Amino acid sequence: MSKILEKEFFSKNVVKLVLEAPEIAKTRKPGHFVIIRIDEKGERIPLTISSADEKKGTITLVIQKVGVTSAKLCNMNVGDVIMDVVGPLGTATHIEKVGTVLCAGGGVGVAPMLPIVEGLKKAGNRVITILAARSKDLIILEDQMREYSDEVIVMTDDGSYGKKGLVTAGMEEVINREKVDLCFVIGPAIMMKFGALTTKKYNIPTVASLNTIMVDGTGMCGACRVHIGGKTRFVCVDGPEFDAHQVDFDEMMTRLGAYKDQEYEAYQKYLQTVEA
Amino acid sequence: MENIAEYLKAERSQEWRAELRKRMKAKERTSLERIKMPEEDPDVRNKNSVEVNRGLFPEMAIAESHRCLDCPDPTCITGCPVGINIPKFIKQIEVEDFAGAAITLKETNALPAVCGRVCPQEKQCELNCFYTQKLNKPPIAIGYLERFAADWERNSGQMSIPKTEKKNKIKVGVVGSGPAGLAAAGDLAKYGYDVTVFEALHEVGGVLKYGIPEFRLPNELVDVEIETMRKMGIKFRTDFIVGKTASFDDLKEEGFKAFFVGSGAGLPRFMNIPGENLNGIFSSNEYLTRINLMHAASEEYDTPVISGKNVAVIGGGNTAMDSVRTAKRLGAEKAMIIYRRSEVEMPARVEEIKHAKEEGIIFMNLHNPLEYYGDENGRVKQAKIQKMELGEPDASGRRRPIPIEGSEFIIDVDTVVVSVGVSPNPLIPQALKDLKVTDWGTIVVDPDTMQSSVPEIFAGGDIVRGGATVILAMGDGRKAAAGMHKYIQEKIKAN
């Protein structure tokens, strides 16, 4: 059981929650995720840990409203209790000093990128961060990112903030300007796919953090499986981070849509109950 | 073993047992017919989740108990991985001391209501029964009687709490709350230890909860057994992954002196054939977990599941039977088993195969999938199947399946459940660098004490065996508990 201690709206559909989870706060590392279940009847969903405070015993999650469970989470308030929070899960990000690292985060993918950026900076890298989103109100954690980045580039699809254009335009700009030794791309699958294609052109090693469907999160169910370099791997125990150039993003996107119809129907039903 | 034999002999020579043996001639006993388990109608039960076997009525159990000869050399016990005093509990049923029978069961078995349902008795106690071995007659229905006594006690509302030694305040940890962990925890508590069971999922019970379906093992019954364990002083911590949430070292700092690891054979195996990652193709672990643990088939629960009209389950084990019978209950018009050998080689229990056939499951034995094809949305729609024939026996002693070239054909499927085995869960070995594991990832232990290469860590169940049965896991748990007890006591003496 985990109590919600803080809640902040980053935008209408993106919420930051600070949860009481002292053990996880103590052992988590960048790249780790948790599985949560809101209540007795809830489903289990994975969420990457955005930050943690070991002293206060808290972890921070950033949630975007996309379906029933995420909407329920966003509608919870300070003092409410999440029935199950288990973790930290997955393999931690491999962080070392490599030189210049380009970190491209799209949408809420910026949240799991934050601890990676922090870790890379502390390891002595030059860190260039790109924050990308459809529009200004969806750009999150800019101040926190600036704290650990040598440079922050903001890209919006509609040009309402920063530069107008896709994340890949920002990436190419940096790559053409200076030598990039390593790249991280985290965000929606489609964004990671094109981010990976971009760095592939320039032969820059690239890591993506995959956010697939999971049930247990400990390697037991295989719902999260995806082809990596022609081999089926489990995102929960083998990942969530993989060589982005080896990931079959098309398969991953298809698998993410496995329950599209059920999810849509359930969400419509949920919206009716909320409005009623 | 010597003192166990003597103990059994002493128990057998008690007056009430001796007197009972005289009440009826052996010939009369052996002329009695084995009782039949009442079952739900197959055409009704394949549409709901009620338990298939309904259990014996008291008069049926008493009648069956009369068949048992109370042999001087009870070979049935040698077939039981947890060493239940089988003749004693059966004779207690004969004198209608059902509560006493339940107590006898719980002396060596933490979960009698579970084992009475899911143990392969036909390969264990009942195989070694005098009736099977010497009389060539159906064995005593030991499993049914075990279930009867356990159920009677539960329904009586007066569950006996197994006696525990005086609490010694020594903390021990059990990793995983499946059958191995529960058996170890039960025995460790009996020895007097302060036991905490750590479970990664949100519910206690492991495979008993997420794996075995309601129609074979109701969850409610597992909960009752766990409640008894709580009353013995055992603590349970769900949502806790040892090696992740806290390390073994963290726990040692908290005072834990030794651990039993029963983390199970977590990872599902796939066949690595083309199209296997299409939507609608699950591991049996995922399919069953969604239904059993997450209640995906129930409207009120948020977890979804895909289960279509043409469901193919690949494999021939108990998990495959559980999956295919679940698919039928979720409305499949065609629920098929696709198994590469013949029925003789099937690892599933005879009873499960029988029940599946009664429920209208289609068996495509000597068939094997080669490839899956999807529709435009990435959902599986067809499978290419190849016919097989049996060749010479392989390493497992079973005849090797050989593909028949040119026999391939296409069938329509909209859901596939892959149930071809599991690999050990890597979380614990990953968390302990010094832990010796085999090439398959199972933990190496001393077979007598279940102690691993890390002295304070003991292990058992599927993480050691790589995929076996509930009762073998429980036997390991008991053996490990004894090993841990010895290890800790010796350590105390040495200090």
PDB file of C-alpha atoms in Angstrom, chain B residues 48-53 117-118 147 203 207-223 288 291-293 295 322 325-326 329:
ATOM      1  CA  ASN B  48     -18.883 -21.954 -15.719  1.00  0.00           C
ATOM      2  CA  SER B  49     -16.068 -22.069 -13.191  1.00  0.00           C
ATOM      3  CA  VAL B  50     -17.549 -24.363 -10.527  1.00  0.00           C
ATOM      4  CA  GLU B  51     -15.295 -27.084  -9.257  1.00  0.00           C
ATOM      5  CA  VAL B  52     -15.511 -30.223 -11.393  1.00  0.00           C
ATOM      6  CA  ASN B  53     -14.980 -32.742  -8.596  1.00  0.00           C
ATOM      7  CA  ARG B 117      -7.135 -31.974  -5.399  1.00  0.00           C
ATOM      8  CA  VAL B 118      -4.047 -31.433  -7.513  1.00  0.00           C
ATOM      9  CA  ARG B 147      -9.559 -33.935   0.236  1.00  0.00           C
ATOM     10  CA  GLU B 203      -1.630 -12.207  -3.554  1.00  0.00           C
ATOM     11  CA  VAL B 207       0.929 -20.939  -8.824  1.00  0.00           C
ATOM     12  CA  LEU B 208      -1.997 -22.108  -6.668  1.00  0.00           C
ATOM     13  CA  LYS B 209      -3.522 -18.665  -7.277  1.00  0.00           C
ATOM     14  CA  TYR B 210      -2.315 -17.466 -10.661  1.00  0.00           C
ATOM     15  CA  GLY B 211      -1.975 -20.844 -12.350  1.00  0.00           C
ATOM     16  CA  ILE B 212      -4.451 -23.504 -11.317  1.00  0.00           C
ATOM     17  CA  PRO B 213      -8.019 -22.521 -12.307  1.00  0.00           C
ATOM     18  CA  GLU B 214     -11.044 -22.271 -10.047  1.00  0.00           C
ATOM     19  CA  PHE B 215     -12.659 -25.360 -11.528  1.00  0.00           C
ATOM     20  CA  ARG B 216      -9.772 -27.459 -10.261  1.00  0.00           C
ATOM     21  CA  LEU B 217      -8.716 -25.538  -7.149  1.00  0.00           C
ATOM     22  CA  PRO B 218     -10.937 -22.734  -5.810  1.00  0.00           C
ATOM     23  CA  ASN B 219      -8.881 -19.727  -4.649  1.00  0.00           C
ATOM     24  CA  GLU B 220     -11.025 -19.370  -1.567  1.00  0.00           C
ATOM     25  CA  LEU B 221      -9.733 -22.699  -0.316  1.00  0.00           C
ATOM     26  CA  VAL B 222      -6.118 -21.623  -0.717  1.00  0.00           C
ATOM     27  CA  ASP B 223      -6.935 -18.509   1.302  1.00  0.00           C
ATOM     28  CA  LEU B 288      -4.066 -18.165 -16.811  1.00  0.00           C
ATOM     29  CA  ILE B 291      -8.081 -15.129 -15.790  1.00  0.00           C
ATOM     30  CA  ASN B 292      -7.218 -16.557 -12.368  1.00  0.00           C
ATOM     31  CA  LEU B 293      -5.273 -13.839 -10.579  1.00  0.00           C
ATOM     32  CA  HIS B 295     -10.158 -12.020 -12.947  1.00  0.00           C
ATOM     33  CA  ASP B 322      -5.948 -25.969 -17.511  1.00  0.00           C
ATOM     34  CA  ARG B 325     -10.485 -26.028 -20.396  1.00  0.00           C
ATOM     35  CA  THR B 326     -10.418 -22.354 -19.381  1.00  0.00           C
ATOM     36  CA  ARG B 329     -15.366 -21.955 -20.348  1.00  0.00           C
TER      37      ARG B 329
END
